[in-house]
Amino acid sequence: YSLLSVLLLEGIYFYNFTSPEFNVNVCQLPFWTLSVLFAWKGFKSNKTIDWLLFGLFAGLGVLSKYLFIYLLLAIDVFFAYMIIKKKFSLKCLISIIPFFLIILPHLIWLTENNYITITYGLHRTSVENQYFLNHLIYPIIFLVKQIVILTPFFIMSFFIISNFRSKLNFKDQKLLFLLIVNILPVLLMFLTSMIMGFKIRTMWMTPFYLFFGVLLIYIFQSRIKLKK
């Protein structure tokens, strides 16, 4: 199952055709993966070292690109839910310490340089050309592009999954965590485009689908056709 979840990623544009590229979007990949891993390990075992490592990799992820915040927002939603509904330990808050220690020098540099990286990022979204239709056209374009990008991934899944009928048990904490870290960041990007009228560039979504294979295999693991 673990191998299949990784092999399915070959059906996603960012992890096949563009894999020779090296840029800030690619730089997010290890930190995105490690942040999700140690967030889950921290939740399951509640060990101090896991929370500290989560904060460390989350901080490095934000330094690689600000869009990393969308993943952290999704993880925060999961932790908030678990704290409120399940009386989860507040020990996870110690991850804030290494997180801010990592990004503090950058925050100081940012204020001293007139937030130049933020203004550059906004410029890339075509924020100067603000029209009402942008709030409709850009989100639709974004949605269509994501469907096109994921189509080969879902086509590949037809070869290993015999039946796509499955009941989702939202009391399953693993499933809930996987749904949130996979779906919520993409949804937040869509809402950003719709509310702010921003143009989302395709390559910005590079790390967002890293755990789609894990989610799909976890949901349909009992429906997978494996030769014995």
mmCIF file of C-alpha atoms in Angstrom:
data_model
loop_
_atom_site.group_PDB
_atom_site.id
_atom_site.type_symbol
_atom_site.label_atom_id
_atom_site.label_comp_id
_atom_site.label_asym_id
_atom_site.label_seq_id
_atom_site.Cartn_x
_atom_site.Cartn_y
_atom_site.Cartn_z
ATOM 1 C CA TYR A 1 0.000 0.000 0.000
ATOM 2 C CA SER A 2 2.797 2.407 0.869
ATOM 3 C CA LEU A 3 4.551 1.686 -2.425
ATOM 4 C CA LEU A 4 1.339 2.126 -4.423
ATOM 5 C CA SER A 5 0.607 5.458 -2.741
ATOM 6 C CA VAL A 6 4.005 6.741 -3.908
ATOM 7 C CA LEU A 7 3.823 5.218 -7.409
ATOM 8 C CA LEU A 8 0.459 6.907 -7.990
ATOM 9 C CA LEU A 9 2.192 10.268 -7.685
ATOM 10 C CA GLU A 10 3.782 9.542 -11.071
ATOM 11 C CA GLY A 11 0.385 10.450 -12.476
ATOM 12 C CA ILE A 12 0.658 14.022 -11.183
ATOM 13 C CA TYR A 13 2.342 16.558 -13.477
ATOM 14 C CA PHE A 14 4.590 18.038 -10.776
ATOM 15 C CA TYR A 15 6.176 14.693 -9.934
ATOM 16 C CA ASN A 16 6.939 13.479 -13.441
ATOM 17 C CA PHE A 17 7.376 15.993 -16.274
ATOM 18 C CA THR A 18 8.664 18.890 -14.151
ATOM 19 C CA SER A 19 10.735 16.749 -11.755
ATOM 20 C CA PRO A 20 14.111 17.873 -13.258
ATOM 21 C CA GLU A 21 13.346 21.474 -12.254
ATOM 22 C CA PHE A 22 14.776 23.047 -9.120
ATOM 23 C CA ASN A 23 13.116 26.155 -7.739
ATOM 24 C CA VAL A 24 11.404 27.428 -4.593
ATOM 25 C CA ASN A 25 8.353 25.272 -5.286
ATOM 26 C CA VAL A 26 10.535 22.159 -5.324
ATOM 27 C CA CYS A 27 12.332 23.341 -2.171
ATOM 28 C CA GLN A 28 9.059 23.007 -0.267
ATOM 29 C CA LEU A 29 8.712 19.272 -0.972
ATOM 30 C CA PRO A 30 10.893 17.822 1.829
ATOM 31 C CA PHE A 31 9.622 20.303 4.416
ATOM 32 C CA TRP A 32 5.979 19.763 3.381
ATOM 33 C CA THR A 33 6.421 16.000 3.778
ATOM 34 C CA LEU A 34 8.324 16.192 7.062
ATOM 35 C CA SER A 35 5.892 18.710 8.568
ATOM 36 C CA VAL A 36 2.939 16.428 7.849
ATOM 37 C CA LEU A 37 4.863 13.396 9.148
ATOM 38 C CA PHE A 38 5.879 14.952 12.463
ATOM 39 C CA ALA A 39 2.516 16.659 12.939
ATOM 40 C CA TRP A 40 0.926 13.204 12.777
ATOM 41 C CA LYS A 41 3.635 11.590 14.935
ATOM 42 C CA GLY A 42 3.196 14.378 17.468
ATOM 43 C CA PHE A 43 -0.538 13.884 17.531
ATOM 44 C CA LYS A 44 -0.257 10.101 17.948
ATOM 45 C CA SER A 45 2.561 9.888 20.496
ATOM 46 C CA ASN A 46 2.577 13.443 21.893
ATOM 47 C CA LYS A 47 6.357 13.309 22.310
ATOM 48 C CA THR A 48 8.237 16.578 22.801
ATOM 49 C CA ILE A 49 10.826 15.699 20.145
ATOM 50 C CA ASP A 50 8.115 15.209 17.500
ATOM 51 C CA TRP A 51 6.558 18.589 18.228
ATOM 52 C CA LEU A 52 9.938 20.314 18.176
ATOM 53 C CA LEU A 53 10.781 18.700 14.823
ATOM 54 C CA PHE A 54 7.389 19.708 13.473
ATOM 55 C CA GLY A 55 8.069 23.328 14.425
ATOM 56 C CA LEU A 56 11.553 23.142 12.900
ATOM 57 C CA PHE A 57 10.403 21.783 9.529
ATOM 58 C CA ALA A 58 7.370 24.077 9.472
ATOM 59 C CA GLY A 59 9.674 27.075 9.928
ATOM 60 C CA LEU A 60 12.011 25.895 7.168
ATOM 61 C CA GLY A 61 8.987 25.335 4.944
ATOM 62 C CA VAL A 62 7.795 28.918 5.403
ATOM 63 C CA LEU A 63 11.310 30.151 4.602
ATOM 64 C CA SER A 64 11.248 28.140 1.371
ATOM 65 C CA LYS A 65 8.000 29.801 0.287
ATOM 66 C CA TYR A 66 5.255 31.736 2.077
ATOM 67 C CA LEU A 67 2.538 29.562 0.509
ATOM 68 C CA PHE A 68 3.652 26.882 2.972
ATOM 69 C CA ILE A 69 1.378 28.698 5.421
ATOM 70 C CA TYR A 70 -1.629 27.105 3.695
ATOM 71 C CA LEU A 71 -0.492 23.679 4.910
ATOM 72 C CA LEU A 72 0.115 24.991 8.424
ATOM 73 C CA LEU A 73 -3.366 26.533 8.498
ATOM 74 C CA ALA A 74 -4.837 23.162 7.542
ATOM 75 C CA ILE A 75 -2.852 21.372 10.271
ATOM 76 C CA ASP A 76 -3.928 24.042 12.785
ATOM 77 C CA VAL A 77 -7.566 23.383 11.876
ATOM 78 C CA PHE A 78 -7.065 19.687 12.654
ATOM 79 C CA PHE A 79 -5.350 20.410 15.969
ATOM 80 C CA ALA A 80 -8.023 22.968 16.937
ATOM 81 C CA TYR A 81 -10.705 20.389 16.217
ATOM 82 C CA MET A 82 -8.927 17.724 18.281
ATOM 83 C CA ILE A 83 -8.329 20.132 21.189
ATOM 84 C CA ILE A 84 -11.972 21.244 21.256
ATOM 85 C CA LYS A 85 -13.682 17.923 20.520
ATOM 86 C CA LYS A 86 -11.270 15.348 21.883
ATOM 87 C CA LYS A 87 -9.629 17.267 24.743
ATOM 88 C CA PHE A 88 -6.260 16.885 23.024
ATOM 89 C CA SER A 89 -3.148 17.982 24.947
ATOM 90 C CA LEU A 90 -1.895 21.540 24.462
ATOM 91 C CA LYS A 91 1.646 20.163 24.369
ATOM 92 C CA CYS A 92 1.592 20.722 20.591
ATOM 93 C CA LEU A 93 2.043 24.448 21.284
ATOM 94 C CA ILE A 94 5.738 23.907 22.052
ATOM 95 C CA SER A 95 6.232 23.573 18.289
ATOM 96 C CA ILE A 96 5.786 27.356 18.146
ATOM 97 C CA ILE A 97 9.190 27.833 19.820
ATOM 98 C CA PRO A 98 11.443 26.345 17.094
ATOM 99 C CA PHE A 99 9.087 27.700 14.434
ATOM 100 C CA PHE A 100 9.573 31.315 15.476
ATOM 101 C CA LEU A 101 13.272 30.853 16.200
ATOM 102 C CA ILE A 102 13.686 29.735 12.576
ATOM 103 C CA ILE A 103 11.651 32.512 10.946
ATOM 104 C CA LEU A 104 12.546 35.392 13.333
ATOM 105 C CA PRO A 105 15.700 36.510 11.444
ATOM 106 C CA HIS A 106 13.684 36.546 8.225
ATOM 107 C CA LEU A 107 10.885 38.582 9.828
ATOM 108 C CA ILE A 108 13.444 41.154 10.975
ATOM 109 C CA TRP A 109 14.983 41.269 7.487
ATOM 110 C CA LEU A 110 11.510 41.570 5.949
ATOM 111 C CA THR A 111 10.555 44.633 8.006
ATOM 112 C CA GLU A 112 13.890 46.285 7.232
ATOM 113 C CA ASN A 113 13.429 45.757 3.487
ATOM 114 C CA ASN A 114 9.897 47.091 3.056
ATOM 115 C CA TYR A 115 8.315 43.599 2.756
ATOM 116 C CA ILE A 116 9.785 43.307 -0.729
ATOM 117 C CA THR A 117 9.180 39.546 -1.043
ATOM 118 C CA ILE A 118 5.477 39.984 -0.228
ATOM 119 C CA THR A 119 5.021 42.799 -2.742
ATOM 120 C CA TYR A 120 6.824 40.685 -5.357
ATOM 121 C CA GLY A 121 4.520 37.738 -4.648
ATOM 122 C CA LEU A 122 1.436 39.948 -4.947
ATOM 123 C CA HIS A 123 2.754 41.316 -8.216
ATOM 124 C CA ARG A 124 2.920 37.746 -9.552
ATOM 125 C CA THR A 125 -0.799 37.314 -8.863
ATOM 126 C CA SER A 126 -1.692 40.187 -11.265
ATOM 127 C CA VAL A 127 -3.094 42.108 -8.305
ATOM 128 C CA GLU A 128 -2.593 45.410 -10.162
ATOM 129 C CA ASN A 129 -5.265 44.507 -12.693
ATOM 130 C CA GLN A 130 -8.214 44.254 -10.377
ATOM 131 C CA TYR A 131 -11.530 43.665 -12.132
ATOM 132 C CA PHE A 132 -14.704 42.144 -10.755
ATOM 133 C CA LEU A 133 -14.560 39.315 -13.294
ATOM 134 C CA ASN A 134 -11.177 38.284 -11.912
ATOM 135 C CA HIS A 135 -13.012 36.935 -8.851
ATOM 136 C CA LEU A 136 -14.863 34.536 -11.159
ATOM 137 C CA ILE A 137 -12.478 33.858 -14.043
ATOM 138 C CA TYR A 138 -9.282 33.172 -12.055
ATOM 139 C CA PRO A 139 -10.902 30.659 -9.636
ATOM 140 C CA ILE A 140 -12.507 28.807 -12.557
ATOM 141 C CA ILE A 141 -9.188 28.680 -14.423
ATOM 142 C CA PHE A 142 -7.519 27.457 -11.236
ATOM 143 C CA LEU A 143 -10.122 24.718 -10.766
ATOM 144 C CA VAL A 144 -9.918 23.532 -14.378
ATOM 145 C CA LYS A 145 -6.125 23.346 -14.214
ATOM 146 C CA GLN A 146 -6.238 21.248 -11.047
ATOM 147 C CA ILE A 147 -8.706 18.825 -12.650
ATOM 148 C CA VAL A 148 -6.425 18.470 -15.693
ATOM 149 C CA ILE A 149 -3.366 17.938 -13.477
ATOM 150 C CA LEU A 150 -5.093 15.228 -11.413
ATOM 151 C CA THR A 151 -6.788 13.392 -14.309
ATOM 152 C CA PRO A 152 -3.824 11.030 -15.044
ATOM 153 C CA PHE A 153 -3.597 10.299 -11.310
ATOM 154 C CA PHE A 154 -7.210 9.134 -11.200
ATOM 155 C CA ILE A 155 -6.860 7.214 -14.472
ATOM 156 C CA MET A 156 -3.947 5.278 -12.945
ATOM 157 C CA SER A 157 -6.033 4.499 -9.871
ATOM 158 C CA PHE A 158 -8.579 2.654 -12.047
ATOM 159 C CA PHE A 159 -5.941 -0.011 -12.721
ATOM 160 C CA ILE A 160 -5.505 -0.922 -9.056
ATOM 161 C CA ILE A 161 -8.872 -0.145 -7.431
ATOM 162 C CA SER A 162 -11.692 -2.519 -8.295
ATOM 163 C CA ASN A 163 -14.565 -0.540 -6.790
ATOM 164 C CA PHE A 164 -14.701 3.138 -5.886
ATOM 165 C CA ARG A 165 -17.578 2.746 -3.466
ATOM 166 C CA SER A 166 -16.485 3.359 0.079
ATOM 167 C CA LYS A 167 -18.018 4.684 3.267
ATOM 168 C CA LEU A 168 -16.117 7.526 4.870
ATOM 169 C CA ASN A 169 -15.888 7.232 8.616
ATOM 170 C CA PHE A 170 -15.262 10.771 9.827
ATOM 171 C CA LYS A 171 -14.621 9.453 13.334
ATOM 172 C CA ASP A 172 -11.454 7.876 11.950
ATOM 173 C CA GLN A 173 -8.723 10.300 13.008
ATOM 174 C CA LYS A 174 -6.298 9.099 10.320
ATOM 175 C CA LEU A 175 -8.861 9.743 7.608
ATOM 176 C CA LEU A 176 -9.783 13.119 9.046
ATOM 177 C CA PHE A 177 -6.135 14.166 9.195
ATOM 178 C CA LEU A 178 -5.459 13.019 5.608
ATOM 179 C CA LEU A 179 -8.567 14.786 4.290
ATOM 180 C CA ILE A 180 -7.622 18.033 5.995
ATOM 181 C CA VAL A 181 -3.938 18.127 4.927
ATOM 182 C CA ASN A 182 -4.853 17.185 1.341
ATOM 183 C CA ILE A 183 -8.089 19.030 0.626
ATOM 184 C CA LEU A 184 -8.036 22.119 2.845
ATOM 185 C CA PRO A 185 -4.838 23.751 1.457
ATOM 186 C CA VAL A 186 -6.190 23.416 -2.112
ATOM 187 C CA LEU A 187 -9.562 24.768 -1.010
ATOM 188 C CA LEU A 188 -7.871 27.721 0.706
ATOM 189 C CA MET A 189 -5.984 28.517 -2.512
ATOM 190 C CA PHE A 190 -9.258 28.427 -4.444
ATOM 191 C CA LEU A 191 -10.940 30.727 -1.909
ATOM 192 C CA THR A 192 -7.957 33.105 -2.026
ATOM 193 C CA SER A 193 -8.337 33.377 -5.783
ATOM 194 C CA MET A 194 -12.095 33.875 -5.522
ATOM 195 C CA ILE A 195 -12.116 36.385 -2.656
ATOM 196 C CA MET A 196 -9.011 38.385 -3.593
ATOM 197 C CA GLY A 197 -9.246 38.009 -7.370
ATOM 198 C CA PHE A 198 -5.726 36.577 -7.491
ATOM 199 C CA LYS A 199 -4.282 34.620 -10.398
ATOM 200 C CA ILE A 200 -2.846 31.394 -8.997
ATOM 201 C CA ARG A 201 0.107 30.165 -11.017
ATOM 202 C CA THR A 202 0.076 26.438 -11.731
ATOM 203 C CA MET A 203 3.567 25.664 -10.402
ATOM 204 C CA TRP A 204 2.667 27.133 -7.024
ATOM 205 C CA MET A 205 0.657 23.969 -6.405
ATOM 206 C CA THR A 206 3.741 21.725 -6.635
ATOM 207 C CA PRO A 207 3.752 20.442 -3.010
ATOM 208 C CA PHE A 208 -0.014 20.445 -2.482
ATOM 209 C CA TYR A 209 -0.630 16.929 -3.845
ATOM 210 C CA LEU A 210 2.163 15.021 -2.117
ATOM 211 C CA PHE A 211 -0.233 13.009 0.052
ATOM 212 C CA PHE A 212 -3.020 12.430 -2.473
ATOM 213 C CA GLY A 213 -1.734 8.897 -3.084
ATOM 214 C CA VAL A 214 -1.776 8.125 0.644
ATOM 215 C CA LEU A 215 -5.335 9.477 0.954
ATOM 216 C CA LEU A 216 -6.651 7.500 -2.021
ATOM 217 C CA ILE A 217 -5.029 4.224 -0.955
ATOM 218 C CA TYR A 218 -6.169 4.661 2.640
ATOM 219 C CA ILE A 219 -9.802 5.189 1.604
ATOM 220 C CA PHE A 220 -9.899 2.319 -0.905
ATOM 221 C CA GLN A 221 -7.355 -0.096 0.601
ATOM 222 C CA SER A 222 -9.957 -2.873 0.842
ATOM 223 C CA ARG A 223 -10.810 -2.431 -2.864
ATOM 224 C CA ILE A 224 -7.287 -2.719 -4.236
ATOM 225 C CA LYS A 225 -6.629 -5.476 -6.740
ATOM 226 C CA LEU A 226 -3.407 -7.207 -5.757
ATOM 227 C CA LYS A 227 -2.092 -10.356 -7.424
ATOM 228 C CA LYS A 228 -0.974 -13.069 -5.025
#
